[in-house]
């Protein structure tokens, strides 16, 4: 059985995949249309449900005129609070994994209207066109009450949220004396930074297709979500179903950005209709309705910073006031970064909420940090000017070697390398420090930079691995891939661990029939599911070695697991790689058809506890501003990111590229503008809610800074889905100041504010 390979051991063989730029394994399915999204499961004979949204912001429904709609041939039912079954309504324990403090909104529960565009009815018909028409003509009477939707008018109504969302920590206690240090310092800066609500607008709108299987209450629920198990837990609790009855499938997700961290109301409505009608039903939301699912909250941030004559930071005061709904406390970490990013002995941080008559906000990519880093990093730029220090030098001068919030060392922190490598690539040293100093024809040129950090976290996850006698490996875990590259990196990890070619490995996700994985969010999937896949494949490898050792004249007899390598389709002895067996032969020789292992990973909290674990970035931006028109072009961006080990530089780079595009949108375009007279977001469509298009995007350079970390998890992975967004909006705003001499502290930096 042993084979001789004439290859020296120091050459990387074919199955060394981790860290190699690898194209998406799900790419072909996506571009050929083979990848099915929630609204594409063509369950035969299905009904269509169309959601009716409230035009009233606050008040109650007094009458639903269903009869004329039900009289239309082909209309099946109108569901509303009048006829929705009581089951869910009485059960307060049905909180989802993303649940906030307070009581989650319960669709069709009561006549009460809590926010504009609240779903108030579901019209079900035999065709989509008929359902849409019937929903359009359905007359509903409301009794409107006065509403308050403007956070600006609620400045004095702020309260400390206490325990909010799962995992939320209130800001750390003050240290030193921020007020006194500020008053005594020679260089001081104080300002307010604001932004309105923003809505994550994934390309795929939220949709659910429920397949009624006719066997008791058995359902296949094809849902757009970031977590199949989370939706299953919610649905089983609300409708009193068993796990067997509610299988949730979410194989492909056309962008999530946080919107799918909670089960959204279309899944509730589709399941309700399917159970009541004993029939398959599809419910898809419109782009307009996407603006009713939760948003990055309108936030007002007060920053007060001071530095001494050498530019050393003396005082940090950061206070945020953010909107939340009348029924939940949406919390995010806006301010704590300001006690963490820089060395400072006098820090006071505050985070407060105020209620308005809108839906609860929801996490949106790098929640809290994206907006907190905008305010902090603009303020740092302003203080650097006042102190007469270059903005990059100012940050290096105040570099935090330790997490002062937690009083812990960092598990690793290559932010200094981000600064140096990013600045070198960008050409920061060519910057003339004076604002309005650089022109190119009619354009003012500006350079700006900023920085950010994000949690490196790991959650419990499980996985299953199955090797069949044909040499194929299938690994599965009910994770999700919201476009992040999960399919690909998990395939890489599995292939490398077992030494199999990538093509021989299939990774399966997005199905509650698979081992449980956490929601895809928080940039934790690579660390969480990746470690689970690694452990599971290691266990499979051990079993495989056991079988290999039982083969006749096995060259591996008596060696330990640590003494062999799984490479190139073989198990080989480390001390003599010519002593090997072919993996495919092992199963065949054993007579087994397959070898299967189910395992997983939990974070090593004892190892992690003494450390602060974060990813970091430094962003450098060049803008060109047309003074006459006020138009801003982000012509160059260098984003240097240190996020631990990079499993796949190609998909990782794409995550950062996407983050930069997001950041440019956040800086220059995105805002959900509410007309407070009617309490509704008025630009709830892609014509008026602007996001960058290709013409807005120019040169983006991603630097993936090498960083080793054996504390965060065995793979050394910190996650990269969110960190790249941090500081981008601030760097753009800082570059605009450098170009024009004008500070815009209210996002987006739009033409009207610049002129
Ligand atoms: Mo992300 S906001 O954790 O989906």
XYZ file of C-alpha atoms and ligand atoms in Angstrom:
759
model
C 0.000 0.000 0.000
C 2.839 2.393 0.654
C 3.672 4.737 -2.156
C 6.790 6.554 -3.135
C 6.504 10.198 -4.019
C 9.529 11.949 -5.430
C 8.792 15.315 -3.919
C 10.742 17.125 -1.230
C 8.716 17.839 1.905
C 9.257 21.601 1.816
C 7.156 22.148 -1.319
C 3.542 23.049 -0.666
C 1.398 20.341 -2.006
C -1.941 20.721 -3.647
C -4.202 20.555 -0.629
C -2.750 23.418 1.383
C -5.762 25.695 0.994
C -5.936 27.870 4.106
C -4.637 31.307 3.285
C -4.787 30.743 -0.444
C -6.836 33.143 -2.587
C -9.720 30.935 -3.635
C -12.677 31.794 -5.831
C -16.105 31.303 -4.366
C -17.170 27.681 -4.544
C -20.769 28.909 -4.737
C -19.933 31.311 -7.562
C -21.044 29.100 -10.456
C -24.381 28.358 -8.742
C -24.937 32.058 -8.243
C -24.098 33.217 -11.737
C -25.988 30.420 -13.460
C -29.115 30.888 -11.371
C -28.870 27.437 -9.814
C -28.658 29.063 -6.376
C -32.206 29.354 -5.067
C -33.283 32.219 -2.861
C -36.290 32.183 -0.547
C -38.763 33.536 -3.098
C -37.551 31.197 -5.816
C -38.761 27.885 -4.443
C -41.536 27.094 -6.846
C -43.674 24.996 -4.594
C -46.562 23.774 -6.758
C -49.999 25.306 -6.240
C -48.764 27.864 -3.729
C -50.787 30.876 -2.696
C -49.330 34.355 -2.549
C -49.576 36.642 0.419
C -49.153 40.389 0.098
C -48.574 42.460 3.209
C -50.624 45.599 3.809
C -48.674 48.318 5.632
C -50.145 50.975 7.870
C -50.184 54.517 6.507
C -50.765 55.723 10.065
C -47.848 56.138 12.479
C -49.659 55.913 15.771
C -53.209 55.022 16.720
C -55.384 52.019 16.082
C -57.287 50.134 13.457
C -61.043 50.622 13.836
C -62.312 48.553 10.947
C -61.008 46.260 8.246
C -63.326 46.073 5.243
C -62.449 42.552 4.171
C -65.748 41.551 2.567
C -65.343 43.254 -0.841
C -61.839 41.846 -1.141
C -62.885 38.335 -0.146
C -65.637 38.506 -2.772
C -63.022 38.656 -5.545
C -62.697 35.232 -7.165
C -59.291 33.851 -6.305
C -58.809 35.757 -3.074
C -58.415 33.177 -0.335
C -58.236 35.086 2.925
C -57.455 38.380 4.596
C -55.492 37.882 7.793
C -55.428 40.615 10.391
C -55.587 40.962 14.174
C -59.310 40.186 13.817
C -58.804 36.604 12.735
C -55.185 35.741 13.494
C -55.070 32.767 15.857
C -54.378 33.546 19.483
C -51.457 31.175 19.960
C -48.529 33.487 19.580
C -50.263 36.468 20.984
C -50.396 35.175 24.520
C -46.927 33.774 24.647
C -44.355 36.302 25.781
C -41.519 33.818 25.807
C -40.969 33.727 22.081
C -37.978 36.009 21.946
C -35.608 35.442 19.083
C -31.814 35.326 19.392
C -31.545 38.937 18.349
C -34.217 40.000 20.804
C -33.952 43.342 22.517
C -35.010 44.469 25.943
C -38.783 44.966 26.063
C -41.517 43.154 24.165
C -40.908 42.216 20.566
C -43.355 43.545 18.024
C -46.049 40.975 17.364
C -47.502 41.242 13.874
C -51.311 41.040 13.575
C -51.606 40.840 17.351
C -53.633 43.917 18.196
C -55.320 46.853 16.486
C -52.683 49.154 17.965
C -50.436 50.981 15.485
C -46.909 51.550 16.768
C -45.073 52.739 13.665
C -45.635 53.830 10.117
C -45.670 50.951 7.648
C -46.486 48.504 10.426
C -47.805 45.331 8.785
C -51.547 45.246 9.491
C -52.917 42.599 7.158
C -51.923 39.801 4.832
C -54.042 39.292 1.745
C -53.739 35.785 0.341
C -54.791 34.893 -3.186
C -54.196 32.298 -5.840
C -51.958 34.557 -7.868
C -49.472 37.222 -6.914
C -51.124 39.829 -9.143
C -54.507 39.251 -7.555
C -53.087 39.328 -4.041
C -51.342 42.589 -4.812
C -54.478 44.107 -6.322
C -56.618 42.937 -3.416
C -54.113 44.336 -0.921
C -54.195 47.623 -2.789
C -57.991 47.984 -2.606
C -58.367 46.663 0.942
C -59.884 49.503 2.918
C -58.863 49.886 6.536
C -60.146 52.565 8.894
C -57.746 53.978 11.445
C -58.003 56.290 14.374
C -54.788 58.280 14.296
C -53.149 59.760 17.379
C -50.427 62.387 17.518
C -46.982 60.863 17.115
C -43.424 61.920 17.865
C -40.793 60.596 15.501
C -38.005 63.150 15.713
C -35.143 62.280 18.036
C -34.166 65.964 18.091
C -37.341 66.725 20.051
C -36.567 63.925 22.535
C -33.166 65.180 23.672
C -34.336 65.543 27.251
C -36.154 62.219 27.293
C -32.998 60.091 27.191
C -32.620 57.177 29.586
C -29.913 54.648 30.276
C -30.957 51.377 28.712
C -29.541 49.112 31.408
C -29.760 45.595 30.109
C -30.725 45.774 26.476
C -30.005 43.311 23.778
C -28.300 40.030 24.547
C -24.592 40.643 24.952
C -24.875 44.405 25.300
C -22.601 45.951 27.877
C -23.269 49.458 29.093
C -20.267 51.766 28.620
C -17.450 51.259 31.143
C -17.394 53.376 34.276
C -15.583 56.717 33.972
C -11.851 56.770 34.679
C -9.852 59.772 35.865
C -11.535 63.133 35.651
C -12.450 63.926 32.059
C -13.961 67.329 32.826
C -11.061 68.660 34.843
C -8.486 67.316 32.391
C -10.355 68.984 29.563
C -10.499 72.319 31.320
C -6.787 72.268 32.069
C -5.608 71.171 28.627
C -4.200 73.637 26.081
C -5.801 72.026 23.003
C -9.503 71.357 23.135
C -12.226 70.297 20.802
C -15.925 69.951 21.372
C -18.643 69.223 18.795
C -21.741 67.257 17.971
C -21.818 64.648 15.215
C -25.091 63.379 13.848
C -26.627 61.061 11.350
C -30.200 60.122 10.521
C -31.472 56.560 10.304
C -29.950 54.353 7.629
C -31.474 51.214 6.149
C -29.411 48.249 5.069
C -30.627 47.489 1.621
C -29.517 44.007 0.627
C -30.253 43.265 -2.990
C -32.585 40.389 -2.066
C -35.742 41.634 -0.403
C -37.076 39.634 2.534
C -39.252 36.722 1.493
C -40.499 33.369 2.730
C -41.914 30.429 0.819
C -43.675 27.964 3.097
C -44.224 24.519 1.689
C -47.180 22.772 3.261
C -46.251 19.108 3.337
C -49.708 17.893 4.308
C -48.435 15.525 6.978
C -49.903 16.958 10.171
C -48.493 20.464 10.402
C -45.243 19.716 8.628
C -43.675 22.706 6.913
C -40.600 23.439 4.877
C -39.879 27.105 5.451
C -37.618 28.673 2.834
C -36.705 31.924 4.456
C -34.397 34.835 3.942
C -32.529 35.001 7.225
C -29.054 35.122 8.758
C -29.886 32.201 11.036
C -32.037 29.193 10.203
C -32.116 27.854 13.764
C -33.066 31.238 15.146
C -36.076 31.346 12.831
C -36.950 27.772 13.755
C -36.852 28.564 17.480
C -39.098 31.567 16.929
C -41.585 29.763 14.698
C -41.826 26.672 16.884
C -42.433 28.798 19.979
C -44.940 31.137 18.381
C -46.975 28.488 16.606
C -46.462 25.629 19.020
C -44.808 23.411 16.431
C -42.164 20.770 16.966
C -38.757 21.079 15.337
C -39.767 18.281 12.994
C -42.715 20.291 11.828
C -40.803 23.473 11.098
C -37.736 22.876 8.988
C -36.126 26.167 8.019
C -33.969 26.356 4.914
C -31.816 29.302 3.911
C -29.099 28.195 1.515
C -28.410 31.485 -0.194
C -28.914 34.968 1.113
C -28.671 37.951 -1.144
C -27.070 40.164 1.474
C -27.949 40.462 5.131
C -26.048 43.292 6.819
C -27.946 42.622 10.055
C -31.479 42.834 8.672
C -31.813 39.073 8.937
C -30.498 38.708 12.492
C -34.081 38.606 13.713
C -36.939 36.685 12.147
C -38.765 39.297 10.116
C -42.515 39.626 9.905
C -42.887 38.003 6.485
C -41.884 34.620 7.928
C -44.476 34.968 10.685
C -47.152 35.875 8.159
C -46.274 33.157 5.668
C -46.277 30.463 8.357
C -49.511 31.744 9.852
C -51.241 31.656 6.466
C -49.864 28.206 5.620
C -51.027 26.728 8.931
C -54.462 28.351 8.805
C -55.079 27.537 5.144
C -53.241 24.206 5.174
C -51.612 25.264 1.967
C -48.251 26.420 0.646
C -47.811 30.193 0.705
C -45.202 32.692 -0.382
C -44.844 36.155 1.076
C -42.291 38.591 -0.351
C -41.818 42.141 0.740
C -41.449 45.119 -1.551
C -38.399 47.380 -1.517
C -40.607 49.983 0.157
C -41.478 47.510 2.911
C -37.765 46.876 3.453
C -37.791 50.277 5.104
C -40.118 48.940 7.806
C -37.856 46.153 9.087
C -35.550 48.134 11.347
C -32.692 50.507 10.697
C -29.444 51.922 11.964
C -30.784 54.359 14.528
C -30.754 58.107 14.216
C -28.014 59.088 16.700
C -26.688 62.324 18.182
C -23.109 62.171 19.448
C -21.307 64.676 21.608
C -17.512 64.554 21.563
C -15.183 66.547 23.769
C -11.458 65.871 23.522
C -8.331 67.549 24.796
C -4.599 67.156 24.255
C -1.479 68.576 25.896
C 1.236 70.582 24.152
C 2.926 67.422 22.918
C -0.311 66.106 21.431
C -0.940 63.515 24.145
C -4.627 62.891 24.674
C -5.711 64.209 28.078
C -9.467 63.811 28.058
C -12.135 61.883 26.185
C -15.822 62.545 26.657
C -18.227 60.768 24.325
C -21.983 60.740 24.827
C -24.519 59.299 22.430
C -28.276 59.595 22.296
C -29.981 57.125 19.991
C -33.557 56.446 19.052
C -35.450 53.337 20.020
C -39.052 52.254 19.640
C -41.868 52.504 22.165
C -41.771 48.769 22.836
C -38.118 47.667 22.826
C -34.723 48.974 23.900
C -32.466 48.660 20.917
C -28.908 48.952 22.156
C -25.586 49.046 20.402
C -22.090 49.863 21.448
C -21.512 53.389 20.135
C -19.195 54.915 22.693
C -17.012 52.296 24.371
C -14.556 52.322 21.442
C -13.628 55.824 22.511
C -12.163 54.457 25.730
C -10.328 51.709 23.892
C -8.801 53.077 20.710
C -6.421 55.548 22.330
C -4.369 55.746 25.469
C -6.097 58.200 27.797
C -6.372 58.416 31.576
C -9.490 60.594 31.748
C -12.476 59.118 30.014
C -16.205 59.487 30.456
C -18.647 57.686 28.200
C -22.429 57.779 28.098
C -25.032 56.007 26.060
C -28.691 56.869 26.254
C -31.838 56.018 24.380
C -34.987 57.989 23.685
C -38.263 56.609 22.440
C -39.906 57.639 19.226
C -42.881 56.257 17.334
C -40.909 54.145 14.889
C -40.113 50.463 14.557
C -37.245 49.166 16.691
C -33.871 49.755 15.080
C -31.874 46.687 14.122
C -28.171 45.923 13.865
C -26.659 47.194 10.659
C -23.122 46.238 9.646
C -20.685 47.053 12.477
C -23.560 48.330 14.623
C -22.507 51.115 16.983
C -18.861 51.047 15.926
C -19.581 52.327 12.426
C -21.254 55.428 13.803
C -19.205 55.744 16.970
C -15.977 55.642 14.972
C -17.353 58.293 12.632
C -17.782 60.748 15.500
C -14.612 59.846 17.399
C -12.394 59.828 14.331
C -13.696 63.151 13.024
C -13.164 64.640 16.463
C -9.631 63.213 16.621
C -8.903 64.836 13.262
C -10.198 68.169 14.514
C -8.117 67.947 17.681
C -5.012 66.958 15.696
C -5.346 70.195 13.729
C -5.776 72.199 16.912
C -2.727 70.553 18.442
C -0.765 71.126 15.249
C 0.025 67.439 14.813
C -0.389 65.382 11.668
C -3.530 63.215 12.070
C -1.595 59.985 11.563
C 1.228 61.034 13.890
C -1.418 62.063 16.422
C -2.871 58.562 16.417
C 0.530 56.913 16.680
C 1.364 59.221 19.556
C -1.739 58.119 21.437
C -1.531 54.457 20.523
C -3.170 52.201 23.116
C -0.904 49.310 24.038
C -3.521 47.997 26.416
C -7.325 47.910 26.557
C -7.909 50.493 29.279
C -11.676 49.870 29.357
C -11.151 46.309 30.499
C -7.634 46.760 31.847
C -6.423 43.855 29.759
C -3.688 43.302 27.200
C -4.712 42.714 23.608
C -4.499 39.130 22.395
C -2.811 40.724 19.380
C -2.913 44.199 17.865
C -1.192 45.066 14.620
C -2.811 48.479 14.265
C 0.594 50.156 14.154
C 1.414 48.031 11.109
C -1.960 49.015 9.612
C -0.983 52.672 10.018
C 2.487 52.206 8.542
C 1.603 49.895 5.680
C -1.563 51.791 4.793
C 0.172 55.176 4.876
C 3.063 53.902 2.754
C 0.765 52.443 0.146
C -1.373 55.568 0.091
C 1.462 58.067 0.027
C 0.344 59.901 3.148
C 3.740 61.623 3.470
C 2.950 63.637 0.315
C 0.150 65.385 2.127
C 0.435 69.115 2.556
C -1.099 69.579 6.019
C -2.833 72.854 5.234
C -6.504 72.624 4.248
C -7.286 73.875 0.733
C -3.627 73.517 -0.175
C -3.894 71.117 -3.092
C -5.655 71.684 -6.391
C -5.983 69.746 -9.577
C -7.604 71.994 -12.148
C -11.043 72.910 -10.811
C -10.876 70.245 -8.100
C -9.744 70.577 -4.514
C -7.811 67.531 -3.407
C -7.899 66.281 0.171
C -6.396 63.420 2.155
C -8.062 62.063 5.263
C -7.579 59.070 7.491
C -9.284 57.297 10.362
C -9.214 54.084 12.306
C -11.430 51.557 14.030
C -11.660 48.316 15.935
C -14.178 45.523 16.229
C -14.688 42.518 18.509
C -13.050 39.238 17.631
C -15.579 36.790 18.986
C -16.394 33.143 18.783
C -19.686 31.374 19.474
C -20.521 27.745 19.990
C -21.044 25.833 16.746
C -21.470 22.251 15.597
C -20.619 20.480 12.357
C -20.807 17.096 10.719
C -18.328 15.519 8.338
C -18.910 12.502 6.128
C -16.320 10.801 3.980
C -17.603 8.301 1.457
C -15.786 5.456 -0.240
C -15.553 7.428 -3.481
C -13.227 9.831 -1.657
C -15.744 12.655 -1.360
C -16.100 14.667 1.812
C -19.291 16.454 2.784
C -19.165 18.822 5.721
C -22.262 20.511 7.039
C -23.301 23.063 9.619
C -26.455 25.153 9.751
C -24.539 28.361 9.323
C -25.378 30.910 6.696
C -23.501 32.631 3.888
C -24.838 36.129 3.415
C -22.307 36.716 0.680
C -19.339 36.654 3.011
C -17.614 33.588 1.572
C -18.576 31.058 4.246
C -19.139 28.235 1.751
C -15.655 28.788 0.400
C -13.599 29.146 3.574
C -15.301 26.158 5.208
C -14.531 24.091 2.117
C -10.905 25.238 2.324
C -10.599 24.350 6.019
C -12.177 20.932 5.513
C -10.134 20.141 2.407
C -6.845 21.100 4.034
C -7.580 19.303 7.303
C -8.219 16.046 5.494
C -5.733 16.656 2.712
C -8.317 16.341 -0.018
C -8.614 18.362 -3.210
C -11.076 21.248 -2.970
C -13.191 19.673 -5.691
C -13.715 16.569 -3.536
C -15.240 18.609 -0.714
C -18.762 19.978 -0.429
C -19.861 22.269 2.364
C -23.563 22.367 3.144
C -25.253 25.045 5.251
C -28.489 26.913 5.871
C -30.802 24.124 6.991
C -32.129 23.304 10.464
C -31.712 19.599 9.714
C -27.960 20.209 10.043
C -25.886 20.646 13.232
C -26.561 23.994 14.827
C -24.460 27.079 14.163
C -24.897 30.636 15.395
C -26.511 33.419 13.439
C -24.229 34.751 10.779
C -23.363 38.117 12.233
C -20.886 39.921 14.424
C -18.043 38.808 12.123
C -17.875 35.603 14.169
C -18.726 32.940 11.605
C -15.197 32.260 10.354
C -13.980 31.806 13.934
C -17.024 29.896 15.210
C -18.008 27.609 12.363
C -14.444 27.454 11.094
C -13.203 26.023 14.384
C -16.136 23.593 14.481
C -15.332 22.405 10.965
C -11.655 22.094 11.830
C -12.353 20.075 14.983
C -14.857 17.842 13.242
C -12.516 17.145 10.352
C -9.673 16.469 12.803
C -11.831 13.879 14.519
C -12.685 12.330 11.195
C -8.981 12.292 10.361
C -8.240 10.456 13.609
C -10.841 7.830 12.790
C -9.433 7.544 9.323
C -5.937 7.045 10.674
C -7.294 4.271 12.898
C -8.720 2.509 9.867
C -5.546 3.106 7.871
C -3.516 1.477 10.602
C -5.640 -1.648 10.361
C -4.815 -2.084 6.686
C -2.541 -4.945 5.720
C 1.139 -4.002 6.119
C 0.116 -0.467 6.975
C 3.095 1.891 6.831
C 1.282 3.955 9.451
C 1.004 1.188 12.027
C 1.808 2.366 15.512
C 2.238 6.072 14.751
C 0.327 8.790 16.605
C -2.007 11.343 15.085
C 0.630 14.021 15.580
C 3.114 11.976 13.594
C 1.164 12.031 10.342
C 0.007 14.595 7.845
C -3.065 14.602 5.643
C -1.868 15.973 2.332
C -2.639 15.500 -1.308
C -5.186 12.754 -0.824
C -2.846 10.781 1.409
C -2.005 10.149 5.006
C 1.777 10.347 5.321
C 4.287 9.897 8.075
C 5.967 13.135 9.018
C 9.335 11.422 9.476
C 9.208 9.790 6.061
C 6.571 11.091 3.712
C 7.160 8.238 1.329
C 5.444 6.084 3.952
C 1.823 6.812 3.145
C -1.594 5.498 2.251
C -4.133 6.917 -0.174
C -7.180 8.198 1.714
C -9.615 6.828 -0.816
C -8.145 3.371 -0.361
C -8.627 3.437 3.394
C -12.407 3.317 3.305
C -12.416 0.829 0.488
C -10.043 -1.468 2.330
C -12.074 -1.168 5.503
C -15.259 -2.227 3.769
C -17.066 0.788 5.191
C -19.174 2.854 2.796
C -18.762 5.983 4.793
C -17.119 7.452 7.811
C -19.083 10.063 9.727
C -18.332 12.353 12.634
C -20.390 15.012 14.360
C -18.575 17.443 16.612
C -18.100 21.132 17.175
C -16.330 23.869 19.036
C -16.907 26.171 21.953
C -14.739 29.158 22.756
C -11.912 28.486 25.187
C -13.121 31.154 27.591
C -10.482 30.418 30.217
C -7.778 31.106 27.660
C -9.543 34.163 26.242
C -10.690 35.820 29.447
C -7.421 37.592 30.347
C -7.301 39.260 26.926
C -9.037 41.936 24.930
C -9.660 40.528 21.467
C -10.178 42.913 18.584
C -9.522 43.412 14.917
C -8.286 46.826 13.766
C -8.032 48.930 10.660
C -6.619 52.164 9.306
C -8.249 53.880 6.337
C -6.679 56.474 4.062
C -8.846 58.395 1.635
C -8.287 60.849 -1.183
C -11.201 63.003 -2.268
C -11.554 65.475 -5.091
C -14.145 68.135 -4.530
C -15.603 70.330 -7.216
C -15.931 73.650 -5.481
C -18.533 75.020 -7.864
C -20.778 71.976 -7.777
C -20.038 70.675 -4.286
C -19.602 67.164 -5.637
C -17.238 64.840 -3.774
C -15.429 62.019 -5.532
C -13.627 59.457 -3.429
C -10.817 58.834 -5.861
C -8.539 56.595 -3.786
C -8.911 54.490 -0.674
C -6.359 52.338 1.095
C -7.835 50.229 3.878
C -5.287 48.328 5.962
C -6.864 45.659 8.134
C -5.398 43.426 10.829
C -7.903 40.670 11.482
C -5.814 37.724 12.549
C -5.239 34.933 10.121
C -6.749 35.455 6.688
C -8.286 32.202 5.510
C -8.895 33.403 1.976
C -7.313 36.662 0.822
C -9.676 36.841 -2.143
C -12.979 36.677 -0.246
C -11.471 38.659 2.657
C -10.468 41.411 0.279
C -13.990 41.397 -1.148
C -15.388 41.872 2.354
C -13.190 44.921 2.841
C -13.933 46.276 -0.647
C -17.640 45.984 0.109
C -17.085 47.699 3.443
C -15.340 50.613 1.761
C -18.212 50.973 -0.704
C -20.574 50.943 2.272
C -18.448 53.553 4.010
C -18.518 55.804 0.967
C -22.307 55.472 0.883
C -22.488 56.244 4.592
C -20.223 59.267 4.137
C -21.817 60.805 1.091
C -25.279 59.428 0.411
C -27.158 57.270 2.840
C -29.926 58.657 5.011
C -33.518 57.715 5.615
C -35.314 60.989 5.685
C -38.465 61.109 7.713
C -41.290 63.540 7.231
C -42.150 64.054 10.867
C -45.600 65.404 10.053
C -46.584 61.935 8.919
C -43.821 59.998 10.680
C -42.652 58.034 7.666
C -39.361 57.559 5.838
C -40.084 59.350 2.599
C -37.190 58.108 0.471
C -38.098 54.454 0.889
C -36.955 53.330 -2.546
C -33.721 53.048 -4.493
C -34.489 56.141 -6.541
C -34.254 58.328 -3.471
C -32.297 56.311 -0.903
C -28.900 56.653 -2.491
C -26.167 54.085 -2.300
C -22.971 54.137 -4.362
C -23.099 52.900 -7.936
C -20.103 51.840 -10.017
C -19.507 55.407 -11.178
C -19.028 56.487 -7.547
C -16.321 53.920 -6.861
C -12.742 54.388 -7.969
C -9.491 52.973 -6.689
C -9.758 50.831 -3.555
C -6.702 49.096 -2.201
C -6.973 46.540 0.576
C -3.960 45.708 2.709
C -4.334 42.577 4.795
C -1.799 43.043 7.556
C -0.204 39.881 8.900
C -1.289 39.135 12.424
C -0.801 35.989 14.455
C -3.044 35.236 17.375
C -3.285 31.903 19.143
C -5.610 33.226 21.840
C -8.742 34.050 19.828
C -9.292 30.507 18.541
C -7.184 27.627 17.218
C -7.426 29.003 13.675
C -6.208 32.449 14.749
C -9.094 34.043 12.878
C -10.681 37.328 13.982
C -13.330 37.838 11.309
C -13.428 40.476 8.630
C -17.062 41.163 7.707
C -17.383 44.389 9.625
C -14.014 45.879 10.603
C -13.395 47.252 7.113
C -16.320 49.656 7.420
C -14.920 51.373 10.479
C -13.503 54.815 10.038
C -14.341 54.982 6.339
C -17.016 57.661 6.705
C -14.760 59.643 9.058
C -11.786 59.385 6.703
C -13.955 60.730 3.869
C -15.269 63.592 5.994
C -11.719 64.366 7.176
C -10.477 64.346 3.589
C -13.289 66.695 2.605
C -12.150 69.066 5.344
C -8.569 68.832 4.165
C -9.691 69.561 0.614
C -12.129 72.366 1.359
C -11.512 73.666 4.873
C -15.109 72.873 5.697
C -16.169 70.528 8.470
C -19.406 68.652 7.947
C -20.370 66.866 11.157
C -23.756 65.663 10.014
C -23.793 62.645 7.716
C -24.045 62.381 4.833
C -21.589 64.981 3.583
C -23.977 66.079 0.872
C -23.683 68.834 -1.697
C -26.063 71.184 0.103
C -23.945 71.060 3.273
C -20.731 71.712 1.364
C -21.772 74.614 -0.813
Mo -24.082 41.900 11.228
S -24.945 43.755 11.689
O -23.737 41.304 12.785
O -25.239 41.023 10.417
